[in-house]
Amino acid sequence: MNGARMTDQQLTVLITGGAGYIGSHTVVSCLTAGHRVVVLDDLSNGHSEAINRIERICERTVTFYRGSCLDAEYLDQIFSEQSIDAVIHFAGLKAVGDSVRLPLDYYRVNVAGTVNLLSAMQRADVNRLVFSSSATVYGVEAEIPYRETQPRGSTTSPYGASKAMVERVLEDLALADPQWSIINLRYFNPIGAHSSGLIGEDPHGVPNNLMPFIAQVAVGRRPYLSVYGDDYATPDGTCRRDYLHVMDLAEGHTKALERLNFRGFETFNLGTGVPVSVIEMIRAFEHASGVHIPYEIAPRRPGDLPEFWADPSRAKAQLNWTAHRGLETMMLDTWRWQSQNPNGYSSEG
């Protein structure tokens, strides 16, 4: 929309995928910062109950639209009904394994859905965007720690390829039309939950990520954790990743909104810069929760890298953002969420 409003701290922000894990925490962060939030989510990965709980946490109202970025008419309706200043785009499919089985679904939802959203934004004269990308775009060849100056590499799944494709689309759009302001955030491994215990990670079906699987074992929903490989060239033989608290990640988006007064395309890593192994994660959770986590060693999964982590210095210098919640806080908040909501959002209270 008009550039003058972007300098004002009170923005109306459309958050696609705002009922999902990262999206819901970012809605809280934006509301806390004083912005007005409109959420679009088709609830394929999100939960309508998350919106109710966000409103309890923030004592603010969230305008919610149930629908998909693939629905061009519905997008036009939202932009005509709401005076949107900027968009944070999370909506998409995110399971690496599923993407190998269902590549067309991933390219349609993640790539075509984003192009659809950008077209609707263009029709509405809204040209400020924060995009949810992934560290997977660095590819298998990248040296660690990953730095934004490194080129995109060879991705190992349609999921990763879809994120790399969207990044290219956004770069080309910003180059073709200088009115656009786009910040591309490459995530590492978000875990944890809001400190209230009211919102957290509640994946549909079997979790694809380590932390919700550990938490579900802890509350008895799963009998044990499978650790995929213990013979990597790492200190304890298990994979190492850069885990950051989901609220730190959410606050990175709020910082990105504050920077959307430039023209062009910028990329930032959001991570801690500190790798943690699978075994270290299990031990840290056991220490925080007091619950033993049984696990079994399973064969390596195809495409898993031994280790990678971020160089987050650019985000610190230019976004004034740093991850400041430590591993213990991540574990305590995860356990608070899961123990108070053993069945996720279907729990009472």
mmCIF file of C-alpha atoms in Angstrom, residues 34 69 131 213 231 321 333 338:
data_model
loop_
_atom_site.group_PDB
_atom_site.id
_atom_site.type_symbol
_atom_site.label_atom_id
_atom_site.label_comp_id
_atom_site.label_asym_id
_atom_site.label_seq_id
_atom_site.Cartn_x
_atom_site.Cartn_y
_atom_site.Cartn_z
ATOM 1 C CA GLY A 34 0.621 -3.211 18.374
ATOM 2 C CA CYS A 69 -3.931 -18.966 -1.413
ATOM 3 C CA PHE A 131 8.376 -14.695 3.170
ATOM 4 C CA PHE A 213 7.871 -36.428 18.506
ATOM 5 C CA ASP A 231 27.173 -43.110 12.919
ATOM 6 C CA TRP A 321 17.357 -9.391 15.955
ATOM 7 C CA ASP A 333 8.039 -24.270 27.158
ATOM 8 C CA GLN A 338 2.449 -30.651 25.732
#
